[in-house]
PDB file of N, CA and C in Angstrom:
ATOM      1  N   MET A 546       0.845  -1.179   0.000  1.00 58.00           N
ATOM      2  CA  MET A 546       0.000   0.000   0.000  1.00 58.00           C
ATOM      3  C   MET A 546       0.888   1.239   0.000  1.00 58.00           C
ATOM      4  N   GLN A 547       0.578   2.180  -0.869  1.00 69.00           N
ATOM      5  CA  GLN A 547       1.336   3.417  -0.977  1.00 69.00           C
ATOM      6  C   GLN A 547       0.987   4.334   0.190  1.00 69.00           C
ATOM      7  N   PHE A 548       1.958   5.168   0.563  1.00 68.00           N
ATOM      8  CA  PHE A 548       1.712   6.044   1.701  1.00 68.00           C
ATOM      9  C   PHE A 548       0.680   7.122   1.391  1.00 68.00           C
ATOM     10  N   ASP A 549       0.531   7.498   0.116  1.00 71.00           N
ATOM     11  CA  ASP A 549      -0.519   8.452  -0.253  1.00 71.00           C
ATOM     12  C   ASP A 549      -1.901   7.868   0.046  1.00 71.00           C
ATOM     13  N   GLU A 550      -2.069   6.577  -0.205  1.00 76.00           N
ATOM     14  CA  GLU A 550      -3.329   5.909   0.099  1.00 76.00           C
ATOM     15  C   GLU A 550      -3.552   5.861   1.608  1.00 76.00           C
ATOM     16  N   VAL A 551      -2.474   5.649   2.343  1.00 76.00           N
ATOM     17  CA  VAL A 551      -2.565   5.613   3.799  1.00 76.00           C
ATOM     18  C   VAL A 551      -3.029   6.963   4.323  1.00 76.00           C
ATOM     19  N   GLU A 552      -2.471   8.038   3.802  1.00 78.00           N
ATOM     20  CA  GLU A 552      -2.859   9.379   4.255  1.00 78.00           C
ATOM     21  C   GLU A 552      -4.325   9.672   3.952  1.00 78.00           C
ATOM     22  N   THR A 553      -4.803   9.251   2.792  1.00 79.00           N
ATOM     23  CA  THR A 553      -6.208   9.503   2.475  1.00 79.00           C
ATOM     24  C   THR A 553      -7.137   8.710   3.390  1.00 79.00           C
ATOM     25  N   ILE A 554      -6.750   7.486   3.724  1.00 80.00           N
ATOM     26  CA  ILE A 554      -7.566   6.686   4.634  1.00 80.00           C
ATOM     27  C   ILE A 554      -7.512   7.266   6.044  1.00 80.00           C
ATOM     28  N   LEU A 555      -6.360   7.803   6.451  1.00 76.00           N
ATOM     29  CA  LEU A 555      -6.256   8.415   7.773  1.00 76.00           C
ATOM     30  C   LEU A 555      -7.214   9.594   7.916  1.00 76.00           C
ATOM     31  N   LYS A 556      -7.363  10.353   6.868  1.00 77.00           N
ATOM     32  CA  LYS A 556      -8.206  11.549   6.912  1.00 77.00           C
ATOM     33  C   LYS A 556      -9.669  11.253   6.590  1.00 77.00           C
ATOM     34  N   ASP A 557      -9.951  10.067   6.077  1.00 78.00           N
ATOM     35  CA  ASP A 557     -11.314   9.696   5.693  1.00 78.00           C
ATOM     36  C   ASP A 557     -12.133   9.392   6.946  1.00 78.00           C
ATOM     37  N   LYS A 558     -13.172  10.165   7.176  1.00 79.00           N
ATOM     38  CA  LYS A 558     -13.998   9.991   8.369  1.00 79.00           C
ATOM     39  C   LYS A 558     -15.350   9.354   8.054  1.00 79.00           C
ATOM     40  N   THR A 559     -15.517   8.818   6.842  1.00 83.00           N
ATOM     41  CA  THR A 559     -16.812   8.264   6.467  1.00 83.00           C
ATOM     42  C   THR A 559     -17.040   6.872   7.039  1.00 83.00           C
ATOM     43  N   ASP A 560     -16.003   6.035   7.055  1.00 85.00           N
ATOM     44  CA  ASP A 560     -16.175   4.661   7.515  1.00 85.00           C
ATOM     45  C   ASP A 560     -14.975   4.262   8.357  1.00 85.00           C
ATOM     46  N   PHE A 561     -15.204   3.972   9.630  1.00 89.00           N
ATOM     47  CA  PHE A 561     -14.095   3.628  10.508  1.00 89.00           C
ATOM     48  C   PHE A 561     -13.557   2.231  10.240  1.00 89.00           C
ATOM     49  N   HIS A 562     -14.300   1.410   9.524  1.00 90.00           N
ATOM     50  CA  HIS A 562     -13.808   0.072   9.185  1.00 90.00           C
ATOM     51  C   HIS A 562     -12.607   0.146   8.241  1.00 90.00           C
ATOM     52  N   LYS A 563     -12.562   1.172   7.418  1.00 88.00           N
ATOM     53  CA  LYS A 563     -11.398   1.365   6.542  1.00 88.00           C
ATOM     54  C   LYS A 563     -10.143   1.605   7.380  1.00 88.00           C
ATOM     55  N   ARG A 564     -10.292   2.398   8.437  1.00 89.00           N
ATOM     56  CA  ARG A 564      -9.134   2.686   9.284  1.00 89.00           C
ATOM     57  C   ARG A 564      -8.731   1.463  10.103  1.00 89.00           C
ATOM     58  N   LEU A 565      -9.697   0.643  10.510  1.00 91.00           N
ATOM     59  CA  LEU A 565      -9.364  -0.597  11.210  1.00 91.00           C
ATOM     60  C   LEU A 565      -8.611  -1.557  10.294  1.00 91.00           C
ATOM     61  N   ASN A 566      -9.039  -1.654   9.035  1.00 90.00           N
ATOM     62  CA  ASN A 566      -8.324  -2.495   8.073  1.00 90.00           C
ATOM     63  C   ASN A 566      -6.932  -1.951   7.797  1.00 90.00           C
ATOM     64  N   LEU A 567      -6.805  -0.633   7.765  1.00 88.00           N
ATOM     65  CA  LEU A 567      -5.497  -0.016   7.576  1.00 88.00           C
ATOM     66  C   LEU A 567      -4.559  -0.378   8.723  1.00 88.00           C
ATOM     67  N   ILE A 568      -5.070  -0.370   9.930  1.00 90.00           N
ATOM     68  CA  ILE A 568      -4.247  -0.738  11.093  1.00 90.00           C
ATOM     69  C   ILE A 568      -3.777  -2.174  10.970  1.00 90.00           C
ATOM     70  N   LYS A 569      -4.657  -3.071  10.528  1.00 91.00           N
ATOM     71  CA  LYS A 569      -4.270  -4.468  10.345  1.00 91.00           C
ATOM     72  C   LYS A 569      -3.147  -4.605   9.324  1.00 91.00           C
ATOM     73  N   GLU A 570      -3.196  -3.777   8.278  1.00 88.00           N
ATOM     74  CA  GLU A 570      -2.182  -3.860   7.226  1.00 88.00           C
ATOM     75  C   GLU A 570      -0.843  -3.267   7.660  1.00 88.00           C
ATOM     76  N   ILE A 571      -0.868  -2.139   8.327  1.00 86.00           N
ATOM     77  CA  ILE A 571       0.397  -1.441   8.603  1.00 86.00           C
ATOM     78  C   ILE A 571       1.010  -1.802   9.951  1.00 86.00           C
ATOM     79  N   LYS A 572       0.336  -2.607  10.756  1.00 83.00           N
ATOM     80  CA  LYS A 572       0.931  -2.910  12.060  1.00 83.00           C
ATOM     81  C   LYS A 572       2.148  -3.827  11.947  1.00 83.00           C
ATOM     82  N   THR A 573       2.306  -4.515  10.824  1.00 83.00           N
ATOM     83  CA  THR A 573       3.481  -5.362  10.640  1.00 83.00           C
ATOM     84  C   THR A 573       4.609  -4.646   9.899  1.00 83.00           C
ATOM     85  N   CYS A 574       4.317  -3.490   9.301  1.00 82.00           N
ATOM     86  CA  CYS A 574       5.350  -2.734   8.578  1.00 82.00           C
ATOM     87  C   CYS A 574       6.329  -2.125   9.575  1.00 82.00           C
ATOM     88  N   SER A 575       7.588  -2.090   9.186  1.00 78.00           N
ATOM     89  CA  SER A 575       8.606  -1.524  10.076  1.00 78.00           C
ATOM     90  C   SER A 575       9.000  -0.115   9.657  1.00 78.00           C
ATOM     91  N   ASP A 576       8.261   0.477   8.761  1.00 82.00           N
ATOM     92  CA  ASP A 576       8.526   1.826   8.281  1.00 82.00           C
ATOM     93  C   ASP A 576       8.169   2.845   9.362  1.00 82.00           C
ATOM     94  N   THR A 577       8.923   3.943   9.425  1.00 85.00           N
ATOM     95  CA  THR A 577       8.629   4.984  10.419  1.00 85.00           C
ATOM     96  C   THR A 577       7.309   5.687  10.111  1.00 85.00           C
ATOM     97  N   ARG A 578       6.935   5.719   8.837  1.00 86.00           N
ATOM     98  CA  ARG A 578       5.657   6.337   8.476  1.00 86.00           C
ATOM     99  C   ARG A 578       4.483   5.559   9.047  1.00 86.00           C
ATOM    100  N   SER A 579       4.606   4.242   9.079  1.00 86.00           N
ATOM    101  CA  SER A 579       3.521   3.432   9.633  1.00 86.00           C
ATOM    102  C   SER A 579       3.384   3.676  11.135  1.00 86.00           C
ATOM    103  N   ILE A 580       4.504   3.849  11.813  1.00 88.00           N
ATOM    104  CA  ILE A 580       4.463   4.156  13.244  1.00 88.00           C
ATOM    105  C   ILE A 580       3.813   5.514  13.469  1.00 88.00           C
ATOM    106  N   GLU A 581       4.164   6.492  12.643  1.00 88.00           N
ATOM    107  CA  GLU A 581       3.558   7.815  12.761  1.00 88.00           C
ATOM    108  C   GLU A 581       2.057   7.756  12.494  1.00 88.00           C
ATOM    109  N   ALA A 582       1.661   6.949  11.517  1.00 88.00           N
ATOM    110  CA  ALA A 582       0.236   6.811  11.205  1.00 88.00           C
ATOM    111  C   ALA A 582      -0.510   6.168  12.371  1.00 88.00           C
ATOM    112  N   LEU A 583       0.082   5.146  12.968  1.00 89.00           N
ATOM    113  CA  LEU A 583      -0.551   4.504  14.121  1.00 89.00           C
ATOM    114  C   LEU A 583      -0.650   5.461  15.301  1.00 89.00           C
ATOM    115  N   GLN A 584       0.398   6.254  15.523  1.00 90.00           N
ATOM    116  CA  GLN A 584       0.363   7.228  16.613  1.00 90.00           C
ATOM    117  C   GLN A 584      -0.702   8.288  16.358  1.00 90.00           C
ATOM    118  N   TYR A 585      -0.828   8.715  15.110  1.00 88.00           N
ATOM    119  CA  TYR A 585      -1.866   9.690  14.762  1.00 88.00           C
ATOM    120  C   TYR A 585      -3.256   9.125  15.054  1.00 88.00           C
ATOM    121  N   LEU A 586      -3.481   7.874  14.638  1.00 89.00           N
ATOM    122  CA  LEU A 586      -4.784   7.258  14.879  1.00 89.00           C
ATOM    123  C   LEU A 586      -5.047   7.053  16.363  1.00 89.00           C
ATOM    124  N   ALA A 587      -4.025   6.680  17.113  1.00 90.00           N
ATOM    125  CA  ALA A 587      -4.201   6.439  18.546  1.00 90.00           C
ATOM    126  C   ALA A 587      -4.534   7.723  19.299  1.00 90.00           C
ATOM    127  N   LYS A 588      -4.040   8.847  18.815  1.00 88.00           N
ATOM    128  CA  LYS A 588      -4.281  10.117  19.508  1.00 88.00           C
ATOM    129  C   LYS A 588      -5.486  10.875  18.978  1.00 88.00           C
ATOM    130  N   ASN A 589      -5.729  10.862  17.671  1.00 84.00           N
ATOM    131  CA  ASN A 589      -6.655  11.808  17.069  1.00 84.00           C
ATOM    132  C   ASN A 589      -7.945  11.237  16.525  1.00 84.00           C
ATOM    133  N   ASP A 590      -8.070   9.937  16.400  1.00 85.00           N
ATOM    134  CA  ASP A 590      -9.289   9.410  15.796  1.00 85.00           C
ATOM    135  C   ASP A 590     -10.455   9.554  16.762  1.00 85.00           C
ATOM    136  N   TYR A 591     -11.635   9.788  16.220  1.00 83.00           N
ATOM    137  CA  TYR A 591     -12.797  10.018  17.076  1.00 83.00           C
ATOM    138  C   TYR A 591     -13.550   8.741  17.424  1.00 83.00           C
ATOM    139  N   VAL A 592     -13.194   7.624  16.796  1.00 87.00           N
ATOM    140  CA  VAL A 592     -13.827   6.342  17.100  1.00 87.00           C
ATOM    141  C   VAL A 592     -12.940   5.592  18.089  1.00 87.00           C
ATOM    142  N   PHE A 593     -13.530   5.191  19.218  1.00 89.00           N
ATOM    143  CA  PHE A 593     -12.762   4.540  20.272  1.00 89.00           C
ATOM    144  C   PHE A 593     -12.131   3.238  19.799  1.00 89.00           C
ATOM    145  N   GLN A 594     -12.844   2.450  18.998  1.00 92.00           N
ATOM    146  CA  GLN A 594     -12.314   1.171  18.525  1.00 92.00           C
ATOM    147  C   GLN A 594     -11.041   1.364  17.697  1.00 92.00           C
ATOM    148  N   VAL A 595     -11.011   2.408  16.906  1.00 91.00           N
ATOM    149  CA  VAL A 595      -9.829   2.680  16.079  1.00 91.00           C
ATOM    150  C   VAL A 595      -8.666   3.109  16.970  1.00 91.00           C
ATOM    151  N   ARG A 596      -8.939   3.986  17.931  1.00 91.00           N
ATOM    152  CA  ARG A 596      -7.872   4.413  18.840  1.00 91.00           C
ATOM    153  C   ARG A 596      -7.308   3.233  19.611  1.00 91.00           C
ATOM    154  N   LEU A 597      -8.189   2.340  20.077  1.00 93.00           N
ATOM    155  CA  LEU A 597      -7.752   1.178  20.841  1.00 93.00           C
ATOM    156  C   LEU A 597      -6.940   0.215  19.979  1.00 93.00           C
ATOM    157  N   ALA A 598      -7.370  -0.018  18.739  1.00 94.00           N
ATOM    158  CA  ALA A 598      -6.636  -0.919  17.839  1.00 94.00           C
ATOM    159  C   ALA A 598      -5.259  -0.352  17.512  1.00 94.00           C
ATOM    160  N   ALA A 599      -5.181   0.958  17.297  1.00 92.00           N
ATOM    161  CA  ALA A 599      -3.884   1.582  17.021  1.00 92.00           C
ATOM    162  C   ALA A 599      -2.985   1.498  18.245  1.00 92.00           C
ATOM    163  N   TRP A 600      -3.548   1.697  19.425  1.00 93.00           N
ATOM    164  CA  TRP A 600      -2.764   1.586  20.657  1.00 93.00           C
ATOM    165  C   TRP A 600      -2.230   0.171  20.845  1.00 93.00           C
ATOM    166  N   LYS A 601      -3.073  -0.836  20.581  1.00 93.00           N
ATOM    167  CA  LYS A 601      -2.631  -2.231  20.699  1.00 93.00           C
ATOM    168  C   LYS A 601      -1.506  -2.536  19.712  1.00 93.00           C
ATOM    169  N   ALA A 602      -1.628  -2.029  18.493  1.00 92.00           N
ATOM    170  CA  ALA A 602      -0.577  -2.262  17.491  1.00 92.00           C
ATOM    171  C   ALA A 602       0.731  -1.616  17.922  1.00 92.00           C
ATOM    172  N   LEU A 603       0.641  -0.441  18.518  1.00 91.00           N
ATOM    173  CA  LEU A 603       1.862   0.235  18.981  1.00 91.00           C
ATOM    174  C   LEU A 603       2.489  -0.486  20.167  1.00 91.00           C
ATOM    175  N   THR A 604       1.683  -0.956  21.100  1.00 92.00           N
ATOM    176  CA  THR A 604       2.242  -1.659  22.255  1.00 92.00           C
ATOM    177  C   THR A 604       2.812  -3.014  21.866  1.00 92.00           C
ATOM    178  N   GLU A 605       2.253  -3.650  20.839  1.00 91.00           N
ATOM    179  CA  GLU A 605       2.831  -4.902  20.353  1.00 91.00           C
ATOM    180  C   GLU A 605       4.220  -4.677  19.774  1.00 91.00           C
ATOM    181  N   ARG A 606       4.442  -3.504  19.229  1.00 88.00           N
ATOM    182  CA  ARG A 606       5.765  -3.150  18.692  1.00 88.00           C
ATOM    183  C   ARG A 606       6.731  -2.706  19.783  1.00 88.00           C
ATOM    184  N   GLY A 607       6.219  -2.479  20.976  1.00 87.00           N
ATOM    185  CA  GLY A 607       7.068  -2.040  22.075  1.00 87.00           C
ATOM    186  C   GLY A 607       7.154  -0.528  22.222  1.00 87.00           C
ATOM    187  N   ILE A 608       6.249   0.177  21.573  1.00 87.00           N
ATOM    188  CA  ILE A 608       6.221   1.635  21.660  1.00 87.00           C
ATOM    189  C   ILE A 608       5.226   2.026  22.740  1.00 87.00           C
ATOM    190  N   ASN A 609       5.703   2.768  23.717  1.00 86.00           N
ATOM    191  CA  ASN A 609       4.842   3.196  24.810  1.00 86.00           C
ATOM    192  C   ASN A 609       4.033   4.417  24.416  1.00 86.00           C
ATOM    193  N   CYS A 610       2.745   4.352  24.688  1.00 86.00           N
ATOM    194  CA  CYS A 610       1.866   5.501  24.484  1.00 86.00           C
ATOM    195  C   CYS A 610       0.712   5.376  25.471  1.00 86.00           C
ATOM    196  N   VAL A 611      -0.021   6.436  25.609  1.00 85.00           N
ATOM    197  CA  VAL A 611      -1.112   6.479  26.572  1.00 85.00           C
ATOM    198  C   VAL A 611      -2.298   5.676  26.041  1.00 85.00           C
ATOM    199  N   LYS A 612      -2.841   4.829  26.900  1.00 87.00           N
ATOM    200  CA  LYS A 612      -3.992   4.020  26.500  1.00 87.00           C
ATOM    201  C   LYS A 612      -5.205   4.934  26.343  1.00 87.00           C
ATOM    202  N   PRO A 613      -5.941   4.776  25.238  1.00 86.00           N
ATOM    203  CA  PRO A 613      -7.112   5.643  25.027  1.00 86.00           C
ATOM    204  C   PRO A 613      -8.217   5.327  26.028  1.00 86.00           C
ATOM    205  N   VAL A 614      -8.933   6.356  26.392  1.00 82.00           N
ATOM    206  CA  VAL A 614     -10.028   6.223  27.348  1.00 82.00           C
ATOM    207  C   VAL A 614     -11.336   6.448  26.601  1.00 82.00           C
ATOM    208  N   GLU A 615     -12.262   5.553  26.815  1.00 81.00           N
ATOM    209  CA  GLU A 615     -13.562   5.701  26.173  1.00 81.00           C
ATOM    210  C   GLU A 615     -14.365   6.758  26.917  1.00 81.00           C
ATOM    211  N   ARG A 616     -14.883   7.683  26.160  1.00 77.00           N
ATOM    212  CA  ARG A 616     -15.675   8.742  26.761  1.00 77.00           C
ATOM    213  C   ARG A 616     -17.096   8.254  26.947  1.00 77.00           C
ATOM    214  N   PRO A 617     -17.713   8.621  28.056  1.00 78.00           N
ATOM    215  CA  PRO A 617     -19.093   8.201  28.280  1.00 78.00           C
ATOM    216  C   PRO A 617     -20.035   8.812  27.247  1.00 78.00           C
ATOM    217  N   ARG A 618     -21.090   8.102  26.963  1.00 79.00           N
ATOM    218  CA  ARG A 618     -22.051   8.543  25.953  1.00 79.00           C
ATOM    219  C   ARG A 618     -22.693   9.881  26.337  1.00 79.00           C
ATOM    220  N   TYR A 619     -22.956  10.075  27.631  1.00 85.00           N
ATOM    221  CA  TYR A 619     -23.597  11.325  28.041  1.00 85.00           C
ATOM    222  C   TYR A 619     -22.704  12.531  27.779  1.00 85.00           C
ATOM    223  N   ALA A 620     -21.400  12.362  27.857  1.00 84.00           N
ATOM    224  CA  ALA A 620     -20.484  13.472  27.595  1.00 84.00           C
ATOM    225  C   ALA A 620     -20.522  13.868  26.121  1.00 84.00           C
ATOM    226  N   ILE A 621     -20.589  12.893  25.259  1.00 79.00           N
ATOM    227  CA  ILE A 621     -20.652  13.168  23.826  1.00 79.00           C
ATOM    228  C   ILE A 621     -21.972  13.855  23.475  1.00 79.00           C
ATOM    229  N   VAL A 622     -23.079  13.353  24.029  1.00 87.00           N
ATOM    230  CA  VAL A 622     -24.384  13.956  23.766  1.00 87.00           C
ATOM    231  C   VAL A 622     -24.428  15.377  24.315  1.00 87.00           C
ATOM    232  N   LEU A 623     -23.878  15.587  25.491  1.00 92.00           N
ATOM    233  CA  LEU A 623     -23.862  16.917  26.096  1.00 92.00           C
ATOM    234  C   LEU A 623     -23.054  17.901  25.250  1.00 92.00           C
ATOM    235  N   GLU A 624     -21.902  17.474  24.769  1.00 90.00           N
ATOM    236  CA  GLU A 624     -21.079  18.351  23.937  1.00 90.00           C
ATOM    237  C   GLU A 624     -21.776  18.718  22.628  1.00 90.00           C
ATOM    238  N   THR A 625     -22.404  17.751  21.989  1.00 90.00           N
ATOM    239  CA  THR A 625     -23.097  18.058  20.731  1.00 90.00           C
ATOM    240  C   THR A 625     -24.304  18.958  20.970  1.00 90.00           C
ATOM    241  N   THR A 626     -25.000  18.753  22.078  1.00 94.00           N
ATOM    242  CA  THR A 626     -26.142  19.609  22.401  1.00 94.00           C
ATOM    243  C   THR A 626     -25.695  21.039  22.677  1.00 94.00           C
ATOM    244  N   ILE A 627     -24.637  21.206  23.422  1.00 95.00           N
ATOM    245  CA  ILE A 627     -24.111  22.533  23.702  1.00 95.00           C
ATOM    246  C   ILE A 627     -23.660  23.218  22.418  1.00 95.00           C
ATOM    247  N   GLU A 628     -23.032  22.462  21.515  1.00 94.00           N
ATOM    248  CA  GLU A 628     -22.598  23.031  20.237  1.00 94.00           C
ATOM    249  C   GLU A 628     -23.796  23.467  19.403  1.00 94.00           C
ATOM    250  N   ARG A 629     -24.866  22.686  19.393  1.00 95.00           N
ATOM    251  CA  ARG A 629     -26.069  23.059  18.648  1.00 95.00           C
ATOM    252  C   ARG A 629     -26.708  24.314  19.229  1.00 95.00           C
ATOM    253  N   ILE A 630     -26.757  24.403  20.551  1.00 96.00           N
ATOM    254  CA  ILE A 630     -27.322  25.590  21.199  1.00 96.00           C
ATOM    255  C   ILE A 630     -26.477  26.817  20.872  1.00 96.00           C
ATOM    256  N   ARG A 631     -25.175  26.661  20.866  1.00 95.00           N
ATOM    257  CA  ARG A 631     -24.290  27.777  20.545  1.00 95.00           C
ATOM    258  C   ARG A 631     -24.524  28.258  19.109  1.00 95.00           C
ATOM    259  N   ARG A 632     -24.632  27.306  18.174  1.00 95.00           N
ATOM    260  CA  ARG A 632     -24.882  27.682  16.782  1.00 95.00           C
ATOM    261  C   ARG A 632     -26.253  28.329  16.616  1.00 95.00           C
ATOM    262  N   TYR A 633     -27.252  27.823  17.335  1.00 95.00           N
ATOM    263  CA  TYR A 633     -28.586  28.394  17.280  1.00 95.00           C
ATOM    264  C   TYR A 633     -28.587  29.819  17.843  1.00 95.00           C
ATOM    265  N   GLY A 634     -27.873  30.030  18.935  1.00 92.00           N
ATOM    266  CA  GLY A 634     -27.761  31.368  19.502  1.00 92.00           C
ATOM    267  C   GLY A 634     -27.081  32.329  18.538  1.00 92.00           C
ATOM    268  N   LYS A 635     -26.049  31.885  17.863  1.00 92.00           N
ATOM    269  CA  LYS A 635     -25.370  32.733  16.878  1.00 92.00           C
ATOM    270  C   LYS A 635     -26.306  33.040  15.717  1.00 92.00           C
ATOM    271  N   TRP A 636     -27.063  32.045  15.281  1.00 91.00           N
ATOM    272  CA  TRP A 636     -28.008  32.243  14.198  1.00 91.00           C
ATOM    273  C   TRP A 636     -29.072  33.260  14.592  1.00 91.00           C
ATOM    274  N   LEU A 637     -29.607  33.150  15.826  1.00 90.00           N
ATOM    275  CA  LEU A 637     -30.601  34.110  16.292  1.00 90.00           C
ATOM    276  C   LEU A 637     -30.019  35.518  16.388  1.00 90.00           C
ATOM    277  N   THR A 638     -28.780  35.612  16.837  1.00 89.00           N
ATOM    278  CA  THR A 638     -28.129  36.910  16.926  1.00 89.00           C
ATOM    279  C   THR A 638     -27.970  37.524  15.547  1.00 89.00           C
ATOM    280  N   ASP A 639     -27.576  36.723  14.582  1.00 87.00           N
ATOM    281  CA  ASP A 639     -27.405  37.219  13.218  1.00 87.00           C
ATOM    282  C   ASP A 639     -28.732  37.683  12.616  1.00 87.00           C
ATOM    283  N   ILE A 640     -29.805  36.950  12.883  1.00 86.00           N
ATOM    284  CA  ILE A 640     -31.112  37.310  12.339  1.00 86.00           C
ATOM    285  C   ILE A 640     -31.626  38.610  12.970  1.00 86.00           C
ATOM    286  N   THR A 641     -31.501  38.721  14.278  1.00 85.00           N
ATOM    287  CA  THR A 641     -32.055  39.897  14.974  1.00 85.00           C
ATOM    288  C   THR A 641     -31.166  41.118  14.869  1.00 85.00           C
ATOM    289  N   GLU A 642     -30.027  40.995  14.249  1.00 82.00           N
ATOM    290  CA  GLU A 642     -29.115  42.129  14.107  1.00 82.00           C
ATOM    291  C   GLU A 642     -29.755  43.271  13.329  1.00 82.00           C
ATOM    292  N   GLY A 643     -30.594  42.978  12.353  1.00 70.00           N
ATOM    293  CA  GLY A 643     -31.221  44.006  11.538  1.00 70.00           C
ATOM    294  C   GLY A 643     -32.364  44.724  12.233  1.00 70.00           C
ATOM    295  N   PHE A 644     -32.882  44.149  13.330  1.00 73.00           N
ATOM    296  CA  PHE A 644     -34.020  44.755  14.025  1.00 73.00           C
ATOM    297  C   PHE A 644     -33.613  45.779  15.073  1.00 73.00           C
ATOM    298  N   ARG A 645     -32.350  45.970  15.279  1.00 65.00           N
ATOM    299  CA  ARG A 645     -31.903  46.909  16.321  1.00 65.00           C
ATOM    300  C   ARG A 645     -31.846  48.291  15.814  1.00 65.00           C
TER     301      ARG A 645
END
């Protein structure tokens, strides 16, 4: 697999199964780019299963990194709700700007 393909899969947020398959493929590679890709996935991916699989692949290689923590569902729902309220408030402010 070419590294350009790896980068596109790393950034692809449509299907996390693609990233899990990528981890299976690159966990045996000894290239430094594969290690960087695994570290990126372990730190930055938003799907817990992908972060955990990348962490396992890194620890199997003997690379120490922080084990990912699964966030509770209520925290995720709360954050998205707060973000929606913030956007709604901004939208209302923008609409009422002309009435002042």
